[in-house]
Amino acid sequence: MTIDQLEHFYALSQCRNYTLAANQLYISQPALSKSIQALEKELHLDLVHRNTRTVTLTAEGIAFADTCRTLLHTLRHGINNAKSASGTLNGRVVFGLPSDHYDAAAIRLLSLLNEQQPGIRADLKFFPPNGLLRALDNDTVDFIFSCDWPRAENLAFLRVCESVNCAVLPKDHRLAERDEISFTELKNENFLAISYMVSGREHDLIIELARETGLSPNLNYEANSFPELLMMVAAKRGVTVLADEHKALQTDAVVFVPLKDAPRKEENLIWKKSDNPCISAVAELAAKQTV
């Protein structure tokens, strides 16, 4: 039994999907399947049901997934402590990043980490915004960049950036050339929104702004991705509201106009409280960066 096999099975137990797990592990799907089968053969146990389209764990698989979680956490912590005993900080941390936008705050911290702590290897895993806290809860990652707030007392957080919420309009919209607008100026528009499953916070933003201004928005479409949402705006099917961090996806057919009456979108770096020296070093770098 190898560490890789434990990591492979634990990733599959969390994703319940061979393709997603293989992508997170940066290996091929056949390689992942082969690794799981070899682990089952060595343990003389069936860990995964193979008679259904979806991945489900056997009772033995569920129990072993919990064991893998504990073993991997203990092993990673022990390796980091052993390496730091030499006086040079070495180890590995895993960052959970949002898959729906380019995260400038994450890139700044990763660049600083490479520069000031070259002995700490940073691995990156990408999740939909609604899956980031779950990845942290499951010990799939050590840090996440998220607009959510910590839900447990064992989590620490640091606010790393704020984004401006904007109205996203077709380029020839009557308000497209304004420096900023009020949400009430959109009262007669058809609204488009991102699916709640993609980003619950940004899905609810339009509803919250409407409630605060006493409007009843005509919300007539939900997109399954941010590029899809922007294409619908470009096609003049309606308008939407997004943080300006999504400008990286902007095309010539749409414009982002800041909303003067909308709250800023805050992003946090969140991690589990730990005496792991690598985690402490990353948290200290993040704190210095935000000063």
Tab-separated table of N, CA and C in Angstrom, residues 134-220:
chain	number	residue	atom	x	y	z
A	134	ARG	N	-16.454	22.691	1.778
A	134	ARG	CA	-16.536	21.240	1.950
A	134	ARG	C	-15.175	20.591	1.739
A	135	ALA	N	-14.417	21.098	0.767
A	135	ALA	CA	-13.076	20.557	0.530
A	135	ALA	C	-12.177	20.789	1.739
A	136	LEU	N	-12.324	21.932	2.389
A	136	LEU	CA	-11.543	22.218	3.591
A	136	LEU	C	-12.002	21.338	4.744
A	137	ASP	N	-13.304	21.183	4.902
A	137	ASP	CA	-13.841	20.324	5.970
A	137	ASP	C	-13.343	18.888	5.834
A	138	ASN	N	-13.203	18.434	4.578
A	138	ASN	CA	-12.816	17.044	4.329
A	138	ASN	C	-11.306	16.830	4.303
A	139	ASP	N	-10.544	17.901	4.597
A	139	ASP	CA	-9.076	17.825	4.559
A	139	ASP	C	-8.535	17.523	3.171
A	140	THR	N	-9.322	17.830	2.145
A	140	THR	CA	-8.827	17.691	0.775
A	140	THR	C	-7.818	18.784	0.476
A	141	VAL	N	-7.977	19.933	1.122
A	141	VAL	CA	-7.060	21.074	0.940
A	141	VAL	C	-6.706	21.640	2.307
A	142	ASP	N	-5.653	22.467	2.332
A	142	ASP	CA	-5.231	23.124	3.573
A	142	ASP	C	-5.747	24.554	3.670
A	143	PHE	N	-5.877	25.220	2.520
A	143	PHE	CA	-6.347	26.603	2.457
A	143	PHE	C	-7.389	26.724	1.350
A	144	ILE	N	-8.316	27.651	1.522
A	144	ILE	CA	-9.220	27.983	0.434
A	144	ILE	C	-9.326	29.497	0.322
A	145	PHE	N	-9.602	29.964	-0.885
A	145	PHE	CA	-9.967	31.348	-1.132
A	145	PHE	C	-11.458	31.346	-1.404
A	146	SER	N	-12.224	31.985	-0.534
A	146	SER	CA	-13.678	31.876	-0.629
A	146	SER	C	-14.353	33.142	-0.134
A	147	CYS	N	-15.533	33.420	-0.688
A	147	CYS	CA	-16.342	34.545	-0.214
A	147	CYS	C	-17.234	34.129	0.950
A	148	ASP	N	-17.210	32.854	1.298
A	148	ASP	CA	-17.982	32.379	2.443
A	148	ASP	C	-17.243	32.686	3.741
A	149	TRP	N	-17.989	32.582	4.845
A	149	TRP	CA	-17.404	32.768	6.171
A	149	TRP	C	-17.179	31.406	6.813
A	150	PRO	N	-16.150	31.269	7.662
A	150	PRO	CA	-15.904	29.996	8.343
A	150	PRO	C	-17.119	29.561	9.156
A	151	ARG	N	-17.377	28.258	9.125
A	151	ARG	CA	-18.552	27.732	9.838
A	151	ARG	C	-18.194	27.034	11.138
A	152	ALA	N	-16.926	26.832	11.405
A	152	ALA	CA	-16.526	26.056	12.578
A	152	ALA	C	-15.467	26.808	13.380
A	153	GLU	N	-15.415	26.518	14.676
A	153	GLU	CA	-14.486	27.204	15.566
A	153	GLU	C	-13.030	26.839	15.284
A	154	ASN	N	-12.797	25.708	14.621
A	154	ASN	CA	-11.411	25.292	14.353
A	154	ASN	C	-10.856	25.914	13.076
A	155	LEU	N	-11.609	26.841	12.470
A	155	LEU	CA	-11.158	27.500	11.253
A	155	LEU	C	-10.701	28.923	11.551
A	156	ALA	N	-9.635	29.331	10.890
A	156	ALA	CA	-9.150	30.708	10.963
A	156	ALA	C	-9.329	31.345	9.594
A	157	PHE	N	-9.421	32.665	9.558
A	157	PHE	CA	-9.591	33.319	8.267
A	157	PHE	C	-8.934	34.686	8.277
A	158	LEU	N	-8.673	35.170	7.079
A	158	LEU	CA	-8.071	36.474	6.888
A	158	LEU	C	-8.673	37.077	5.625
A	159	ARG	N	-9.205	38.292	5.733
A	159	ARG	CA	-9.760	38.932	4.547
A	159	ARG	C	-8.606	39.362	3.645
A	160	VAL	N	-8.645	38.942	2.388
A	160	VAL	CA	-7.515	39.200	1.494
A	160	VAL	C	-7.830	40.209	0.393
A	161	CYS	N	-9.093	40.407	0.066
A	161	CYS	CA	-9.401	41.405	-0.963
A	161	CYS	C	-10.887	41.729	-0.976
A	162	GLU	N	-11.220	42.806	-1.642
A	162	GLU	CA	-12.605	43.205	-1.874
A	162	GLU	C	-12.786	43.476	-3.358
A	163	SER	N	-13.952	43.118	-3.884
A	163	SER	CA	-14.270	43.374	-5.284
A	163	SER	C	-15.502	44.262	-5.374
A	164	VAL	N	-15.582	45.054	-6.429
A	164	VAL	CA	-16.735	45.918	-6.669
A	164	VAL	C	-17.791	45.144	-7.438
A	165	ASN	N	-19.030	45.197	-6.989
A	165	ASN	CA	-20.127	44.576	-7.727
A	165	ASN	C	-20.593	45.512	-8.841
A	166	CYS	N	-20.809	44.938	-10.003
A	166	CYS	CA	-21.123	45.733	-11.194
A	166	CYS	C	-22.385	45.226	-11.882
A	167	ALA	N	-23.049	46.125	-12.566
A	167	ALA	CA	-24.077	45.733	-13.522
A	167	ALA	C	-23.363	45.334	-14.807
A	168	VAL	N	-23.734	44.197	-15.366
A	168	VAL	CA	-23.150	43.738	-16.622
A	168	VAL	C	-24.193	43.951	-17.713
A	169	LEU	N	-23.847	44.792	-18.693
A	169	LEU	CA	-24.806	45.267	-19.680
A	169	LEU	C	-24.296	45.023	-21.101
A	170	PRO	N	-25.208	44.916	-22.082
A	170	PRO	CA	-24.763	44.909	-23.481
A	170	PRO	C	-24.040	46.216	-23.789
A	171	LYS	N	-23.091	46.185	-24.696
A	171	LYS	CA	-22.238	47.354	-24.932
A	171	LYS	C	-23.012	48.578	-25.407
A	172	ASP	N	-24.160	48.383	-26.071
A	172	ASP	CA	-24.938	49.529	-26.546
A	172	ASP	C	-26.136	49.839	-25.654
A	173	HIS	N	-26.101	49.353	-24.416
A	173	HIS	CA	-27.177	49.637	-23.455
A	173	HIS	C	-27.179	51.130	-23.122
A	174	ARG	N	-28.328	51.655	-22.801
A	174	ARG	CA	-28.472	53.089	-22.516
A	174	ARG	C	-27.607	53.548	-21.346
A	175	LEU	N	-27.191	52.633	-20.460
A	175	LEU	CA	-26.385	52.997	-19.297
A	175	LEU	C	-24.928	52.552	-19.423
A	176	ALA	N	-24.558	52.021	-20.573
A	176	ALA	CA	-23.256	51.380	-20.720
A	176	ALA	C	-22.077	52.339	-20.588
A	177	GLU	N	-22.281	53.615	-20.878
A	177	GLU	CA	-21.164	54.563	-20.846
A	177	GLU	C	-21.070	55.333	-19.538
A	178	ARG	N	-21.886	54.996	-18.578
A	178	ARG	CA	-21.846	55.674	-17.281
A	178	ARG	C	-20.664	55.173	-16.452
A	179	ASP	N	-20.129	56.026	-15.587
A	179	ASP	CA	-19.045	55.627	-14.683
A	179	ASP	C	-19.553	54.731	-13.568
A	180	GLU	N	-20.773	54.960	-13.116
A	180	GLU	CA	-21.434	54.122	-12.123
A	180	GLU	C	-22.926	54.362	-12.213
A	181	ILE	N	-23.690	53.398	-11.732
A	181	ILE	CA	-25.146	53.532	-11.756
A	181	ILE	C	-25.719	52.998	-10.457
A	182	SER	N	-26.986	53.264	-10.247
A	182	SER	CA	-27.717	52.726	-9.101
A	182	SER	C	-28.517	51.511	-9.556
A	183	PHE	N	-28.697	50.570	-8.663
A	183	PHE	CA	-29.461	49.370	-9.004
A	183	PHE	C	-30.892	49.730	-9.398
A	184	THR	N	-31.439	50.781	-8.808
A	184	THR	CA	-32.821	51.169	-9.121
A	184	THR	C	-32.987	51.582	-10.577
A	185	GLU	N	-31.902	51.979	-11.229
A	185	GLU	CA	-31.990	52.351	-12.640
A	185	GLU	C	-32.196	51.144	-13.553
A	186	LEU	N	-32.111	49.954	-12.986
A	186	LEU	CA	-32.307	48.724	-13.760
A	186	LEU	C	-33.676	48.100	-13.506
A	187	LYS	N	-34.577	48.853	-12.888
A	187	LYS	CA	-35.837	48.276	-12.426
A	187	LYS	C	-36.690	47.691	-13.538
A	188	ASN	N	-36.574	48.174	-14.757
A	188	ASN	CA	-37.409	47.678	-15.851
A	188	ASN	C	-36.703	46.637	-16.718
A	189	GLU	N	-35.539	46.185	-16.293
A	189	GLU	CA	-34.753	45.248	-17.084
A	189	GLU	C	-35.151	43.793	-16.802
A	190	ASN	N	-34.898	42.938	-17.784
A	190	ASN	CA	-34.951	41.499	-17.553
A	190	ASN	C	-33.608	41.093	-16.954
A	191	PHE	N	-33.647	40.313	-15.874
A	191	PHE	CA	-32.417	39.925	-15.203
A	191	PHE	C	-32.048	38.479	-15.508
A	192	LEU	N	-30.759	38.262	-15.659
A	192	LEU	CA	-30.179	36.938	-15.810
A	192	LEU	C	-29.332	36.668	-14.572
A	193	ALA	N	-29.222	35.415	-14.168
A	193	ALA	CA	-28.444	35.090	-12.966
A	193	ALA	C	-27.637	33.827	-13.187
A	194	ILE	N	-26.589	33.690	-12.427
A	194	ILE	CA	-25.820	32.445	-12.423
A	194	ILE	C	-26.586	31.420	-11.589
A	195	SER	N	-26.484	30.167	-11.935
A	195	SER	CA	-27.161	29.117	-11.180
A	195	SER	C	-26.692	29.088	-9.730
A	196	TYR	N	-27.589	28.792	-8.823
A	196	TYR	CA	-27.245	28.696	-7.406
A	196	TYR	C	-26.200	27.606	-7.178
A	197	MET	N	-26.244	26.544	-7.990
A	197	MET	CA	-25.287	25.446	-7.833
A	197	MET	C	-23.876	25.876	-8.211
A	198	VAL	N	-23.737	26.902	-9.028
A	198	VAL	CA	-22.421	27.397	-9.414
A	198	VAL	C	-21.900	28.386	-8.377
A	199	SER	N	-22.735	29.350	-8.008
A	199	SER	CA	-22.340	30.358	-7.015
A	199	SER	C	-23.585	30.881	-6.312
A	200	GLY	N	-23.855	30.329	-5.133
A	200	GLY	CA	-25.034	30.739	-4.389
A	200	GLY	C	-25.007	32.206	-4.008
A	201	ARG	N	-23.817	32.709	-3.660
A	201	ARG	CA	-23.705	34.103	-3.227
A	201	ARG	C	-24.063	35.054	-4.370
A	202	GLU	N	-23.521	34.813	-5.561
A	202	GLU	CA	-23.802	35.725	-6.674
A	202	GLU	C	-25.198	35.499	-7.255
A	203	HIS	N	-25.730	34.316	-7.098
A	203	HIS	CA	-27.120	34.084	-7.487
A	203	HIS	C	-28.056	34.925	-6.639
A	204	ASP	N	-27.787	34.968	-5.336
A	204	ASP	CA	-28.669	35.689	-4.413
A	204	ASP	C	-28.447	37.197	-4.415
A	205	LEU	N	-27.345	37.659	-5.000
A	205	LEU	CA	-27.012	39.082	-4.938
A	205	LEU	C	-28.100	39.948	-5.562
A	206	ILE	N	-28.619	39.562	-6.717
A	206	ILE	CA	-29.664	40.342	-7.376
A	206	ILE	C	-30.904	40.436	-6.493
A	207	ILE	N	-31.274	39.324	-5.886
A	207	ILE	CA	-32.459	39.296	-5.024
A	207	ILE	C	-32.257	40.187	-3.800
A	208	GLU	N	-31.035	40.145	-3.224
A	208	GLU	CA	-30.752	40.970	-2.048
A	208	GLU	C	-30.781	42.458	-2.394
A	209	LEU	N	-30.208	42.818	-3.542
A	209	LEU	CA	-30.217	44.222	-3.957
A	209	LEU	C	-31.647	44.694	-4.229
A	210	ALA	N	-32.445	43.841	-4.826
A	210	ALA	CA	-33.830	44.207	-5.100
A	210	ALA	C	-34.606	44.411	-3.802
A	211	ARG	N	-34.357	43.535	-2.815
A	211	ARG	CA	-35.061	43.660	-1.534
A	211	ARG	C	-34.692	44.969	-0.844
A	212	GLU	N	-33.413	45.318	-0.903
A	212	GLU	CA	-32.960	46.544	-0.237
A	212	GLU	C	-33.510	47.805	-0.896
A	213	THR	N	-33.782	47.734	-2.195
A	213	THR	CA	-34.278	48.913	-2.924
A	213	THR	C	-35.773	48.856	-3.186
A	214	GLY	N	-36.443	47.816	-2.686
A	214	GLY	CA	-37.888	47.724	-2.834
A	214	GLY	C	-38.360	47.353	-4.219
A	215	LEU	N	-37.498	46.678	-5.000
A	215	LEU	CA	-37.872	46.294	-6.358
A	215	LEU	C	-38.223	44.811	-6.423
A	216	SER	N	-38.913	44.445	-7.488
A	216	SER	CA	-39.216	43.040	-7.763
A	216	SER	C	-38.630	42.705	-9.129
A	217	PRO	N	-37.388	42.220	-9.174
A	217	PRO	CA	-36.735	42.006	-10.467
A	217	PRO	C	-37.369	40.886	-11.270
A	218	ASN	N	-37.393	41.061	-12.575
A	218	ASN	CA	-37.878	40.028	-13.480
A	218	ASN	C	-36.721	39.091	-13.799
A	219	LEU	N	-36.555	38.069	-12.965
A	219	LEU	CA	-35.442	37.132	-13.120
A	219	LEU	C	-35.908	35.980	-14.001
A	220	ASN	N	-35.443	35.959	-15.250
A	220	ASN	CA	-36.029	35.013	-16.201
A	220	ASN	C	-35.053	33.995	-16.789
